[in-house]
mmCIF file of C-alpha atoms in Angstrom:
data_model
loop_
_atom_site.group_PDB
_atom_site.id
_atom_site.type_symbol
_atom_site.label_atom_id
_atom_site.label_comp_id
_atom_site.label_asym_id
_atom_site.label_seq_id
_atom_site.Cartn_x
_atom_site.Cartn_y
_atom_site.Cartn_z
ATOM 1 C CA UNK A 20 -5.535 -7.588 10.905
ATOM 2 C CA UNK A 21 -5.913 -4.204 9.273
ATOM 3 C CA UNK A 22 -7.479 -1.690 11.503
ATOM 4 C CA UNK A 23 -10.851 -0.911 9.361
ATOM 5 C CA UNK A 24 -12.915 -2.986 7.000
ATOM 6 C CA UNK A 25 -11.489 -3.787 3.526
ATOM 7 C CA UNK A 26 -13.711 -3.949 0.548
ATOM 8 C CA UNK A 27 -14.066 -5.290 -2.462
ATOM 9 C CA UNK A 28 -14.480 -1.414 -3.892
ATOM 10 C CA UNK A 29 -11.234 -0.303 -1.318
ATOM 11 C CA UNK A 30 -9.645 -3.102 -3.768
ATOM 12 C CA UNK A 31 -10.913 -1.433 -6.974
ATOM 13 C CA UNK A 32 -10.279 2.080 -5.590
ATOM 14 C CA UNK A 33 -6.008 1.567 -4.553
ATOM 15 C CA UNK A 34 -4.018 4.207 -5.930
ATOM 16 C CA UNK A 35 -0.654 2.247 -6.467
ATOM 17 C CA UNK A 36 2.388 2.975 -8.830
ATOM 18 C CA UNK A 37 2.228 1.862 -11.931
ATOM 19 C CA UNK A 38 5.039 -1.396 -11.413
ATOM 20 C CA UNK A 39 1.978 -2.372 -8.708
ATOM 21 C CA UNK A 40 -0.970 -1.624 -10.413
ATOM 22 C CA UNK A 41 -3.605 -4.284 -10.281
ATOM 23 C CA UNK A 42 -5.703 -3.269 -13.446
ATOM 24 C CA UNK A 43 -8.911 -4.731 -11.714
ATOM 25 C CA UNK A 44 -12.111 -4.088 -13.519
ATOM 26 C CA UNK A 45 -15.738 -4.934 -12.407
ATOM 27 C CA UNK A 46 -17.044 -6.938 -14.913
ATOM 28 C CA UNK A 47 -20.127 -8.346 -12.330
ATOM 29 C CA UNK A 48 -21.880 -8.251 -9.161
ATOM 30 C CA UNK A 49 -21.783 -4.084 -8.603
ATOM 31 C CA UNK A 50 -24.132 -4.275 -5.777
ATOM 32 C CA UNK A 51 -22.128 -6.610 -4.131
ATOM 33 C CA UNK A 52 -18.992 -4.437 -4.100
ATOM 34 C CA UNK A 53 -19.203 -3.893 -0.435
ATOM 35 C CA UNK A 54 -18.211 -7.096 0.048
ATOM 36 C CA UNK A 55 -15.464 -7.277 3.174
ATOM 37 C CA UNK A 56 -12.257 -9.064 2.369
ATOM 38 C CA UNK A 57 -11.920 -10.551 5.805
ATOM 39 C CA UNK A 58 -8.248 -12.416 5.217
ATOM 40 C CA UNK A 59 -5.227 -12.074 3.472
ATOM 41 C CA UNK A 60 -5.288 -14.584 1.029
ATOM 42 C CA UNK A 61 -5.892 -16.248 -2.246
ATOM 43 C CA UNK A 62 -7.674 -19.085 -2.658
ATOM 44 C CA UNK A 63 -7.294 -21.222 -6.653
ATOM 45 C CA UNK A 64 -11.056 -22.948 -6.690
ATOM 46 C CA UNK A 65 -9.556 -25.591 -9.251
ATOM 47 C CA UNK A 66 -10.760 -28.508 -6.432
ATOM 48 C CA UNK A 67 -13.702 -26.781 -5.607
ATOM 49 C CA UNK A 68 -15.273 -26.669 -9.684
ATOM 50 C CA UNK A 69 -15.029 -30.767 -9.329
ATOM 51 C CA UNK A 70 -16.893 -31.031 -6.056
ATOM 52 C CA UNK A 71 -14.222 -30.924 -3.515
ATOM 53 C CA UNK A 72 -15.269 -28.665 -0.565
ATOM 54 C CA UNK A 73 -13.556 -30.122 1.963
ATOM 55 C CA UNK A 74 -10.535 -27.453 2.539
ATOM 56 C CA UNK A 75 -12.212 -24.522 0.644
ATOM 57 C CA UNK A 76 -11.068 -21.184 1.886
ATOM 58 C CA UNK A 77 -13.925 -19.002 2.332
ATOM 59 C CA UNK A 78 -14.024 -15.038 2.877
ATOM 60 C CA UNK A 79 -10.938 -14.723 0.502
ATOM 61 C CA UNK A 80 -10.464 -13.756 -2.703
ATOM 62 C CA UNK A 81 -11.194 -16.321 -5.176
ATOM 63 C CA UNK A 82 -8.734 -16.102 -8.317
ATOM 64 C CA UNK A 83 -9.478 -17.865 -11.787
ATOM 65 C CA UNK A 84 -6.753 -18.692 -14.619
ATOM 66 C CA UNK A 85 -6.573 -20.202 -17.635
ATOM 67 C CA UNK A 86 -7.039 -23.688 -15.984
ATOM 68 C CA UNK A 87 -9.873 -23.003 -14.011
ATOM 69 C CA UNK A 88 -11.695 -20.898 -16.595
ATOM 70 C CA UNK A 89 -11.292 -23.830 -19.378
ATOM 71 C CA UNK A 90 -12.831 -26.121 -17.094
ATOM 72 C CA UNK A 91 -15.459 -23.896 -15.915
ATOM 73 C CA UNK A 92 -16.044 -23.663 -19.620
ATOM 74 C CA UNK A 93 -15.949 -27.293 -19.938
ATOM 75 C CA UNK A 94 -18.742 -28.015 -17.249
ATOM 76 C CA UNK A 95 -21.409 -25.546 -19.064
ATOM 77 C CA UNK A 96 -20.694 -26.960 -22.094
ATOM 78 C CA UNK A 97 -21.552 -30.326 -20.590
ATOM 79 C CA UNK A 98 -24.131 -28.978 -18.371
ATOM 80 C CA UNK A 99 -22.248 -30.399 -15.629
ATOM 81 C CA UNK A 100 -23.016 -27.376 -12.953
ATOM 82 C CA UNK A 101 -24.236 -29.337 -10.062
ATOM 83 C CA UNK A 102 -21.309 -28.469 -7.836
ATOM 84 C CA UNK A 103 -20.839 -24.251 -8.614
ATOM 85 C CA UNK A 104 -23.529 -23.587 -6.455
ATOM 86 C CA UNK A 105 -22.387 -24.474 -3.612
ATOM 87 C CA UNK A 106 -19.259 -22.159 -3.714
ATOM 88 C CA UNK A 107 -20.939 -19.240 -2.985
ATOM 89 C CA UNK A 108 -21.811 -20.904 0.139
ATOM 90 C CA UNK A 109 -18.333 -19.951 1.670
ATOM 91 C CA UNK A 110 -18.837 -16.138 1.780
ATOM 92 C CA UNK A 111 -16.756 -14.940 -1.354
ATOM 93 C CA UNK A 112 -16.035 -11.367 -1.142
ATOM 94 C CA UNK A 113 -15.186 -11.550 -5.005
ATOM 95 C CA UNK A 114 -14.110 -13.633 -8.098
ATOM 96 C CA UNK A 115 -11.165 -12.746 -9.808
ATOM 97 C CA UNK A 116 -10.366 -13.508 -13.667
ATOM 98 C CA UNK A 117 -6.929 -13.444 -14.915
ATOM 99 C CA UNK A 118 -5.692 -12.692 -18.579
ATOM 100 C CA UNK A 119 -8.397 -10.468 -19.482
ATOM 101 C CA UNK A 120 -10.571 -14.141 -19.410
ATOM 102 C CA UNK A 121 -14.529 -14.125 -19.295
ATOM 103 C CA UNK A 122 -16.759 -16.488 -17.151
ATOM 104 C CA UNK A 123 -19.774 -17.732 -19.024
ATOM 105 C CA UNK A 124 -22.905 -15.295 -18.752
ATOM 106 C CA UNK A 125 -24.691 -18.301 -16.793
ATOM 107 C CA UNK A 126 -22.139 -17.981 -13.981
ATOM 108 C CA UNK A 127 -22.194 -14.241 -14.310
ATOM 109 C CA UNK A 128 -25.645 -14.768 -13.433
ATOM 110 C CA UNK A 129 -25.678 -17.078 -10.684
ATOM 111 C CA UNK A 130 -22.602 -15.164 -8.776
ATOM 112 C CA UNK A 131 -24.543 -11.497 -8.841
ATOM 113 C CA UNK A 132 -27.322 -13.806 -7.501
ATOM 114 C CA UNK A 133 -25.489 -15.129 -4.692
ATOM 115 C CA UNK A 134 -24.134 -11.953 -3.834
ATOM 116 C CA UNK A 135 -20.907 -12.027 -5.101
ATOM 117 C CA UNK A 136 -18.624 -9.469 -7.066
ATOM 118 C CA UNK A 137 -16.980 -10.337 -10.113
ATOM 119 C CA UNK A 138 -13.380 -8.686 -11.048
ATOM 120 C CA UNK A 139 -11.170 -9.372 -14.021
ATOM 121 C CA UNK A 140 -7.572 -8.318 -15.138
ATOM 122 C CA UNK A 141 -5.428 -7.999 -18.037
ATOM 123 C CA UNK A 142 -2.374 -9.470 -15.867
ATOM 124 C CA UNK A 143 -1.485 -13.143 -15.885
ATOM 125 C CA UNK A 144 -2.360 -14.824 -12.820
ATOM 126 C CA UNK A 145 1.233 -15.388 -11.291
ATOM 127 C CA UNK A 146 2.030 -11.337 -11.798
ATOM 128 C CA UNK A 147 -1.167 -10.577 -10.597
ATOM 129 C CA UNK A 148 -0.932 -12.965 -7.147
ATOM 130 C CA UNK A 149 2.415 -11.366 -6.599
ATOM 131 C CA UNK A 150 0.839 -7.865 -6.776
ATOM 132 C CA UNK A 151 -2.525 -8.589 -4.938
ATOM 133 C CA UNK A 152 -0.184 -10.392 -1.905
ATOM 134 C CA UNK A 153 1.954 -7.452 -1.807
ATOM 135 C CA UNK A 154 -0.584 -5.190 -1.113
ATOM 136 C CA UNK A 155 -2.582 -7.637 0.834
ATOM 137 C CA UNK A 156 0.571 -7.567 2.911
ATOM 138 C CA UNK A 157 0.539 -3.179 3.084
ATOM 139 C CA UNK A 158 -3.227 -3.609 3.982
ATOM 140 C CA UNK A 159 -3.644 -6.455 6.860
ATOM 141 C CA UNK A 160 -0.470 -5.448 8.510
ATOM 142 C CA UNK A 161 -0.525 -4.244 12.158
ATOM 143 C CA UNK A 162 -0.848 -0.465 12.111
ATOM 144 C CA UNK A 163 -0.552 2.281 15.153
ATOM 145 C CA UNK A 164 0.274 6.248 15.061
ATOM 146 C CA UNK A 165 3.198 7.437 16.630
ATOM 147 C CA UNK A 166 4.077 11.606 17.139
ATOM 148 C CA UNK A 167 7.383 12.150 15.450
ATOM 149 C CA UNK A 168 9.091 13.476 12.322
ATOM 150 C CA UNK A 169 10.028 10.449 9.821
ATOM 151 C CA UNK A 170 13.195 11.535 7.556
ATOM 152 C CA UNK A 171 15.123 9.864 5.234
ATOM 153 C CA UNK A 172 19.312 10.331 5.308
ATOM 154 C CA UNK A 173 21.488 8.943 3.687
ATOM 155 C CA UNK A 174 19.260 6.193 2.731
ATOM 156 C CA UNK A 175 18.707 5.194 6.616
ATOM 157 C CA UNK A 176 14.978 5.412 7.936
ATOM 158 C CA UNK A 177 15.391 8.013 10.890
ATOM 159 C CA UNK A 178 12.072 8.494 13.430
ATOM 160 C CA UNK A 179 13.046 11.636 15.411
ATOM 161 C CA UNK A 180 11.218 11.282 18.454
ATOM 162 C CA UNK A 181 10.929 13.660 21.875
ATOM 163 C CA UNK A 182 8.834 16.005 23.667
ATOM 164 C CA UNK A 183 6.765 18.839 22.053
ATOM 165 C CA UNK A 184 9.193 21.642 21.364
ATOM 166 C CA UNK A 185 12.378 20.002 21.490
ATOM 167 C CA UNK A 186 13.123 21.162 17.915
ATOM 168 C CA UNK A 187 12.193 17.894 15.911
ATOM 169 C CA UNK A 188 10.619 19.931 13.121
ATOM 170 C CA UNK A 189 13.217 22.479 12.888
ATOM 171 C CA UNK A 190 15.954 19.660 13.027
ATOM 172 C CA UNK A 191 13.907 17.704 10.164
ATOM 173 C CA UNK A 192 13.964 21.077 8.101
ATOM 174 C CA UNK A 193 17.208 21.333 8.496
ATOM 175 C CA UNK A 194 18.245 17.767 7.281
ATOM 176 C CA UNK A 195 15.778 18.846 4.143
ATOM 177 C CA UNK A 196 18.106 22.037 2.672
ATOM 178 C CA UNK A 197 20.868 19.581 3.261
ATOM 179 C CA UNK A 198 19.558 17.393 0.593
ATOM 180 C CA UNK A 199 17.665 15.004 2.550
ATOM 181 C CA UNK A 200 14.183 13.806 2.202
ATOM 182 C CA UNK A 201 10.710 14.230 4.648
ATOM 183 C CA UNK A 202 8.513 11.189 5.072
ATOM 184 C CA UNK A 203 6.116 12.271 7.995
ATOM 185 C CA UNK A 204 5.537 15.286 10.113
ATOM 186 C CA UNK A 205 3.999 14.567 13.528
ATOM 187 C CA UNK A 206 2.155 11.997 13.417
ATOM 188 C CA UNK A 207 3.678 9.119 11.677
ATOM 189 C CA UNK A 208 1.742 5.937 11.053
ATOM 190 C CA UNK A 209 3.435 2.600 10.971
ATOM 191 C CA UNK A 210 2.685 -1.080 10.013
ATOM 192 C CA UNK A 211 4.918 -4.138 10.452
ATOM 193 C CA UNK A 212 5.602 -6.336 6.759
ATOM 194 C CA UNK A 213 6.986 -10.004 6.426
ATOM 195 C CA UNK A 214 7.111 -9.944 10.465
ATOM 196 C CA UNK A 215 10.712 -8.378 10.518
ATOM 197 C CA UNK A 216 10.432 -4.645 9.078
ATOM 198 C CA UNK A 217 8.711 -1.303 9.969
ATOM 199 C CA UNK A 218 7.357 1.160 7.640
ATOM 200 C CA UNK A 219 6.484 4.086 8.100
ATOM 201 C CA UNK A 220 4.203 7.033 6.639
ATOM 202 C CA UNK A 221 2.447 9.880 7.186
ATOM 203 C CA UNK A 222 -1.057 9.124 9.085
ATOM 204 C CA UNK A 223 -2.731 11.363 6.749
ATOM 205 C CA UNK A 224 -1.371 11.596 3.137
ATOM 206 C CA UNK A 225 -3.061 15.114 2.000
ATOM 207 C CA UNK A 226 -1.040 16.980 5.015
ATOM 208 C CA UNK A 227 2.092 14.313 5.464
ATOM 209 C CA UNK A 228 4.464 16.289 3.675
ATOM 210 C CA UNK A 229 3.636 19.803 5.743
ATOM 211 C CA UNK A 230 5.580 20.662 8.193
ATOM 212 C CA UNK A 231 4.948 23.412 11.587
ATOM 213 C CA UNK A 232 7.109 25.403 12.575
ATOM 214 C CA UNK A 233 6.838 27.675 15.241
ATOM 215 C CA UNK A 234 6.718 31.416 14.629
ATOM 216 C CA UNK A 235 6.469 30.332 11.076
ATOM 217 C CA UNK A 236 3.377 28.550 10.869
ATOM 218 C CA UNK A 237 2.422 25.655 8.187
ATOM 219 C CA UNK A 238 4.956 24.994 5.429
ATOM 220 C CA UNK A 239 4.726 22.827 2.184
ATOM 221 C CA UNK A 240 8.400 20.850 2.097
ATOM 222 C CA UNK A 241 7.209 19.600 -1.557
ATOM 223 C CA UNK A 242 6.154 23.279 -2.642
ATOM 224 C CA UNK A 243 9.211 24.897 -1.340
ATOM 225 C CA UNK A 244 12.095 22.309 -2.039
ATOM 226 C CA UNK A 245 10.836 20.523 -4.436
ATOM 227 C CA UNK A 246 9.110 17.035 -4.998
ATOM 228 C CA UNK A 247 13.154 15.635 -4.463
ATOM 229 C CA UNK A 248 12.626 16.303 -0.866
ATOM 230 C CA UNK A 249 9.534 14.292 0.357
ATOM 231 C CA UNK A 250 8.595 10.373 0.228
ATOM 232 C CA UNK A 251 5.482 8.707 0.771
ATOM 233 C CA UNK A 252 6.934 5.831 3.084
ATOM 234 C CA UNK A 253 10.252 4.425 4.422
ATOM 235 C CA UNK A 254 11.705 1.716 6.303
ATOM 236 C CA UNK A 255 12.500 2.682 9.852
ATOM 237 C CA UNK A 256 15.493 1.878 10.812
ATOM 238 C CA UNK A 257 17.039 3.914 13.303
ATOM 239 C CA UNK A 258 15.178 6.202 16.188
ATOM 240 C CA UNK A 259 16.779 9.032 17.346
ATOM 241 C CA UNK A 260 14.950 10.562 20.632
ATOM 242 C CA UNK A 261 15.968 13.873 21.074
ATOM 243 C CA UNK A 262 15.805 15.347 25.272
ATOM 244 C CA UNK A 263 17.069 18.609 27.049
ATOM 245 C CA UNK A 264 20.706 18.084 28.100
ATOM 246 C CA UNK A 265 20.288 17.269 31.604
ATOM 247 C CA UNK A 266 23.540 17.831 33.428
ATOM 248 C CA UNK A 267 23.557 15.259 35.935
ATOM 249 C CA UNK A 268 22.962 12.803 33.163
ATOM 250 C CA UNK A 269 25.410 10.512 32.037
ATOM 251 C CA UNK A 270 25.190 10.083 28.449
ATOM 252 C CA UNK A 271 26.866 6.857 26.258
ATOM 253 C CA UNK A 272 29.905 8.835 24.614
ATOM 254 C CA UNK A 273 31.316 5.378 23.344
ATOM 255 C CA UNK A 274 28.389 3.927 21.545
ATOM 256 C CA UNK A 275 28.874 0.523 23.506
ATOM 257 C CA UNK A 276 25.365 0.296 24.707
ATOM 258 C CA UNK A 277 22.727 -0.940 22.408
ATOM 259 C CA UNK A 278 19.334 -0.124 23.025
ATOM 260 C CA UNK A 279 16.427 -1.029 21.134
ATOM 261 C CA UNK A 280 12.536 -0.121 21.037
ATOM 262 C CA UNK A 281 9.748 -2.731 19.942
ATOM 263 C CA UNK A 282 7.135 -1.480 17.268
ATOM 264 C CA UNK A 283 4.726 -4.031 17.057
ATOM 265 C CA UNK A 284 7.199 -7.062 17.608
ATOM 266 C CA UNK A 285 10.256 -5.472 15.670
ATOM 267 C CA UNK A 286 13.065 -4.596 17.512
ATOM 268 C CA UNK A 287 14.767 -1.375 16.669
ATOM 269 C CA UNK A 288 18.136 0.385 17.331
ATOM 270 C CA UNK A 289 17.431 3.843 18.914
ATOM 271 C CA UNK A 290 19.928 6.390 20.033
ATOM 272 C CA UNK A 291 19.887 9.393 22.607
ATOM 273 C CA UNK A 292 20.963 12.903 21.605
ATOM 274 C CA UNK A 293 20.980 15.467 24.187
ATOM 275 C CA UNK A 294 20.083 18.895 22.818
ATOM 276 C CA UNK A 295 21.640 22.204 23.593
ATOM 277 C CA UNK A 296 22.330 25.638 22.467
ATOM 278 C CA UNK A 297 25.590 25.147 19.995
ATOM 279 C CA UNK A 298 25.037 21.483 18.653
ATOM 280 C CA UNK A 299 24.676 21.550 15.599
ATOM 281 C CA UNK A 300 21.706 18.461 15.616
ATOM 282 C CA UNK A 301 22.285 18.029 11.723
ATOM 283 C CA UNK A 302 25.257 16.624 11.392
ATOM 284 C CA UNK A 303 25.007 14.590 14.377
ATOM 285 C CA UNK A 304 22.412 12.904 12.874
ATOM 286 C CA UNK A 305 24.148 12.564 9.556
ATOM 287 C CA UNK A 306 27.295 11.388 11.294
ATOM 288 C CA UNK A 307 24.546 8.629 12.966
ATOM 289 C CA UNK A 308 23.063 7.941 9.901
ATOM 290 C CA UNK A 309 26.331 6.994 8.290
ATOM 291 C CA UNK A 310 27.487 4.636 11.353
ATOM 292 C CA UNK A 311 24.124 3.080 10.782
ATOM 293 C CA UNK A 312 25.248 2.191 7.101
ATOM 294 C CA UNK A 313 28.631 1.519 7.963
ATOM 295 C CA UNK A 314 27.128 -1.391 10.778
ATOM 296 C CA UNK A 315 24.223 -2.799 8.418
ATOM 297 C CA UNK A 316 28.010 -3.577 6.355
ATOM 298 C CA UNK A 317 29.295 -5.394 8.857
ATOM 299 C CA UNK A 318 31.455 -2.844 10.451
ATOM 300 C CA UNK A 319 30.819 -1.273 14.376
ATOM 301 C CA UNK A 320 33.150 2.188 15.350
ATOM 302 C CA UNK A 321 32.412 1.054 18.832
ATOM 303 C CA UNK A 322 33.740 -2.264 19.168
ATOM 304 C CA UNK A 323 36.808 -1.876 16.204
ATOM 305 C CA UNK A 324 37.751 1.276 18.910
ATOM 306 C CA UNK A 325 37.486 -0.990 21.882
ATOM 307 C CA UNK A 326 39.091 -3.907 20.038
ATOM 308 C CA UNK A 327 42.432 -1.460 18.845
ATOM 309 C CA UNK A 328 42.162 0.042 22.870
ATOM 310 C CA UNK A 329 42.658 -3.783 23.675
ATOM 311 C CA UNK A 330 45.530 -4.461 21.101
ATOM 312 C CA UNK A 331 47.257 -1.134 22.198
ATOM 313 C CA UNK A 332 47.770 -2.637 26.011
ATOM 314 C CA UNK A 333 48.288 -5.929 24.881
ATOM 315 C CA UNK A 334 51.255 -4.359 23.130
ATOM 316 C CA UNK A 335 52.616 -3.173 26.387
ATOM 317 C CA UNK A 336 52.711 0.856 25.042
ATOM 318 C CA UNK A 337 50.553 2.031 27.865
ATOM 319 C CA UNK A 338 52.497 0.770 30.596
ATOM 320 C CA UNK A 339 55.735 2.884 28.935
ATOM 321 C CA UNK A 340 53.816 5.886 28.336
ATOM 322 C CA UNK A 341 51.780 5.722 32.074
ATOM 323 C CA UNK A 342 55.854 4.634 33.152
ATOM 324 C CA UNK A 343 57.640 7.580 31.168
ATOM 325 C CA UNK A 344 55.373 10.584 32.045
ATOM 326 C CA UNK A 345 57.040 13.461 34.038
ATOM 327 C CA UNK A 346 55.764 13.695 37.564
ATOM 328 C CA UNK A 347 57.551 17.179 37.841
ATOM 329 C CA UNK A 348 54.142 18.941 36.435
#
């Protein structure tokens, strides 16, 4: 469930990219473009224009094609309108017409008097149910804030995470002159889509893509590098938490152990990198971004280095090197 009210006019209002525009125009029923969209679907009222109220989905949007809108047609013409009332008994946040099609002024009229907006596109209905569930999907998913810098290398989703002042903006800045790309700045915001996937963007889109720095202040990564180096939202798929080296530590040097966090319900591979004066943080997490690729193709460092250790005793090679060393040192 989305964590604020949606609206009919939040509907209207979406900035999208043009391969996800909705082209939505109010064509009725201004007042009523408060309306809340309580759930995430679409409902086709083709049952409900011959009577059939039974299983009508109410508090959705309501979406009208060529089918429904010739019949619709059909019952004014044969003043056969018993039945329409009663579907704005259901709560309908808003009608939807597809194809640039028009509802007769007489159900114009007896919508804006039940309270009910009514929209209209030039899409056909199928392209337009794909687009509307996609962003139904961006809007109702579960959604919480984390603090850390979101970057994208090498194509892999990376959520640096760690204490204040561990260097996770100067790292991020960094990974931006080397060519890669800023998503989020300190507080990232992420929802879960399709169940299985995180995405991730910056909480608050006006200051997303500015970055602090201490001793330098407030920078803008698109101003200074260019609108190549940001992106308004990324799958994450790898966490990196950055800590203080702490000597009495022992830290995973063969990459054996997998750990994982959970980010509302999706499990996801996170790594530990020690930081110290003299590593260069970078291309560590380059080098980690790669192995990421490298695994999502079906191939682990780890386990192919454990697998030729294996093979190399099997072989019996270590028993005449350990055999053959020279105990006179």
């Amino acid at each position: 469930m989305a964590d604020k009210v949606f609206t009919v006019l939040d509907l209207l209002d979406m900035e999208l990219p043009e391969h996800s525009q909705l082209h939505l125009r109010c064509i009725g029923g201004r007042m009523s473009l408060s309306n809340v969209i309580a759930a995430p679907e679409i409902n086709r009222p083709g049952l409900a224009l011959t009577g059939f109220y039974d299983s009508f989905t109410r508090g959705c949007v309501q979406l009208f094609g060529s089918a429904e809108s010739a019949y619709l047609k059909k019952l004014y013409d044969e003043n056969n309108t018993q039945s329409l009332a009663k579907m704005f008994e259901y709560s309908i946040p808003c009608l939807i017409f597809s194809r640039d099609l028009t509802p007769p002024d007489n159900f114009v009229i007896l919508a804006e008097s039940s309270g009910c907006a009514i929209l209209k596109t030039e899409l056909d209905i199928n392209e337009f149910s794909l687009r509307l569930m996609r962003v139904f999907a961006n809007v109702f998913a579960p959604k919480k804030t984390l603090h850390g810098v979101l970057v994208e290398v090498y194509g892999i989703g990376i959520l640096l995470t760690g204490h204040s002042g561990v260097g996770k903006s100067e790292c991020a800045l960094e990974l931006v002159e080397r060519g890669h790309r800023l998503v989020a700045d300190d507080i990232v915001e992420i929802h879960c889509v399709n169940g299985n996937s995180i995405l991730g963007q910056g909480a608050n889109k006006l200051i997303s893509h500015h970055m602090e720095i201490r001793g330098l202040g407030i920078i803008n990564i698109a101003q200074m590098y260019g609108v190549g180096s940001i992106r308004e939202q990324k799958e994450i798929q790898l966490v990196i938490r950055l800590e203080e080296w702490d000597n009495s530590k022992v830290y995973d040097r063969v990459g054996n152990n997998l750990e994982t966090l959970d980010f509302l319900g999706v499990r996801v591979p996170t790594i530990e990198i020690p930081v110290k004066p003299g590593r260069n943080l970078p291309i560590i997490i380059e080098a980690a971004a790669m192995n990421e690729r490298l695994k999502a193709r079906g191939y682990n460092s780890a386990r192919d280095f454990n697998q030729n250790i294996l093979k190399w005793i099997e072989t019996g090679e270590v028993q005449n090197a350990y055999y053959g060393m020279d105990d006179s040192y």
